[in-house]
Amino acid sequence: MTLRPGSGRDLRPGSELAPAVFLDRDGTMIDDVGYLDSLSRVAFYPWTVDAIRALNRAALPVVVVTNQSGIARGLFSEAFVDETHRYLDERLAAAGARVEAYYYCPHHPKGTVAQYARGCECRKPGRGMIDQAARDLGLDPARSFVVGDKWLDVQLGLVVGARAILVRTGMGAAEERQPPDGVAADAVVDNLAAAASWIIGSLKSAV
Ligand SMILES: [Mg+2]
Ligand SMILES: [Zn+2]
C-alpha cells in the first residue's frame, strides 16, 4: 500500500469523519488491459475525468484502491505502479480533477517474487487498503461508496459497510451475469459516469 507523496491531508471537518468514494482502477477508471505494464497502454474511459470532477465538486474525496498482483508475479515493479499513478494524476490535474490518494496491494499468495508472495489484509476483497485510507485521511467507510467492475469490489464495499456499485465496463458486464451467492450491489450501472450520478443523487436524497 502506498500513499501518494505529498498527500495525506486530514479531510475531517471538525471531528466528523468524511465520506469518500473508493474507486477501482483497471476496468473502472481506465481500460483493463490485463496486467498494465507500460504507460503507453493507459487509456482513460472518455467519461472518467468528468466523473471524478463531479465527485470532487460534490466534496467527496476520491481514493483509488487497486489490486496489483502483477508486482508479486514479477511483471512490473512498485516503482512502475507509482509512476502510473503520477501519470494518472497529471492527466486528471490537467482537466481539473483530483484523486486524493492511491493505494495498491502488491501481494498474491501464488506470486513468484518472494517478498510479495503471501496472503495479506490488503488484497481486495480484504479491507486493508480502505482501513489504511480511513486512518490516513480521516474517512468514514460506512458513509462511503465503493465502485468497481468486479464482485470483489462489491464485496469490499459490503465488508466495510459502504454502498457498493458495480460498473459494466472492464469485466463488469461479464461479472453481472455471474453474481456470487450472497453478494448484491446497491447499484449496477453502465460506467463510472453513471456511478458518480448515482452517488451524488443518493447524497441529495439523504439530505
Ligand atoms: Mg477492476
Ligand atoms: Zn496485499
mmCIF file of N, CA, C and O and ligand atoms in Angstrom, residues 1 67 104-108 118-124 129, ligand 2:
data_model
loop_
_atom_site.group_PDB
_atom_site.id
_atom_site.type_symbol
_atom_site.label_atom_id
_atom_site.label_comp_id
_atom_site.label_asym_id
_atom_site.label_seq_id
_atom_site.Cartn_x
_atom_site.Cartn_y
_atom_site.Cartn_z
ATOM 1 N N MET A 1 0.842 -1.191 0.000
ATOM 2 C CA MET A 1 0.000 0.000 0.000
ATOM 3 C C MET A 1 0.876 1.238 0.000
ATOM 4 O O MET A 1 1.871 1.277 0.678
ATOM 5 N N ASN A 67 -5.879 -3.751 -6.724
ATOM 6 C CA ASN A 67 -5.039 -4.943 -6.593
ATOM 7 C C ASN A 67 -4.025 -4.947 -7.735
ATOM 8 O O ASN A 67 -4.428 -4.891 -8.903
ATOM 9 N N TYR A 104 -2.417 0.537 -3.342
ATOM 10 C CA TYR A 104 -2.427 -0.701 -4.120
ATOM 11 C C TYR A 104 -1.925 -1.848 -3.266
ATOM 12 O O TYR A 104 -1.151 -1.664 -2.329
ATOM 13 N N CYS A 105 -2.412 -3.040 -3.613
ATOM 14 C CA CYS A 105 -1.916 -4.257 -2.978
ATOM 15 C C CYS A 105 -0.964 -4.933 -3.952
ATOM 16 O O CYS A 105 -1.367 -5.293 -5.055
ATOM 17 N N PRO A 106 0.298 -5.127 -3.542
ATOM 18 C CA PRO A 106 1.290 -5.740 -4.438
ATOM 19 C C PRO A 106 1.364 -7.259 -4.288
ATOM 20 O O PRO A 106 2.169 -7.898 -4.966
ATOM 21 N N HIS A 107 0.541 -7.812 -3.401
ATOM 22 C CA HIS A 107 0.724 -9.211 -2.986
ATOM 23 C C HIS A 107 -0.058 -10.191 -3.838
ATOM 24 O O HIS A 107 -1.028 -9.830 -4.491
ATOM 25 N N HIS A 108 0.333 -11.442 -3.771
ATOM 26 C CA HIS A 108 -0.506 -12.558 -4.201
ATOM 27 C C HIS A 108 0.053 -13.832 -3.592
ATOM 28 O O HIS A 108 1.260 -14.045 -3.610
ATOM 29 N N ARG A 118 2.505 -13.766 -0.644
ATOM 30 C CA ARG A 118 1.858 -14.142 0.612
ATOM 31 C C ARG A 118 0.413 -13.637 0.629
ATOM 32 O O ARG A 118 0.051 -12.748 -0.136
ATOM 33 N N GLY A 119 -0.370 -14.245 1.500
ATOM 34 C CA GLY A 119 -1.673 -13.682 1.773
ATOM 35 C C GLY A 119 -1.492 -12.370 2.520
ATOM 36 O O GLY A 119 -0.432 -12.102 3.078
ATOM 37 N N CYS A 120 -2.513 -11.537 2.516
ATOM 38 C CA CYS A 120 -2.378 -10.219 3.143
ATOM 39 C C CYS A 120 -3.755 -9.703 3.504
ATOM 40 O O CYS A 120 -4.776 -10.271 3.115
ATOM 41 N N GLU A 121 -3.770 -8.593 4.198
ATOM 42 C CA GLU A 121 -5.030 -7.954 4.575
ATOM 43 C C GLU A 121 -5.490 -6.963 3.512
ATOM 44 O O GLU A 121 -6.626 -6.503 3.547
ATOM 45 N N CYS A 122 -4.590 -6.626 2.586
ATOM 46 C CA CYS A 122 -4.917 -5.514 1.685
ATOM 47 C C CYS A 122 -5.489 -5.959 0.346
ATOM 48 O O CYS A 122 -6.137 -5.161 -0.334
ATOM 49 N N ARG A 123 -5.266 -7.209 -0.058
ATOM 50 C CA ARG A 123 -5.810 -7.618 -1.349
ATOM 51 C C ARG A 123 -7.341 -7.646 -1.292
ATOM 52 O O ARG A 123 -7.932 -8.332 -0.459
ATOM 53 N N LYS A 124 -7.982 -6.899 -2.197
ATOM 54 C CA LYS A 124 -9.442 -6.902 -2.242
ATOM 55 C C LYS A 124 -9.941 -8.323 -2.488
ATOM 56 O O LYS A 124 -9.356 -9.021 -3.309
ATOM 57 N N MET A 129 -6.758 -1.822 2.516
ATOM 58 C CA MET A 129 -6.478 -0.533 1.855
ATOM 59 C C MET A 129 -7.458 0.531 2.321
ATOM 60 O O MET A 129 -7.082 1.688 2.537
HETATM 61 ZN ZN ZN B 2 -1.792 -7.012 -0.085
#
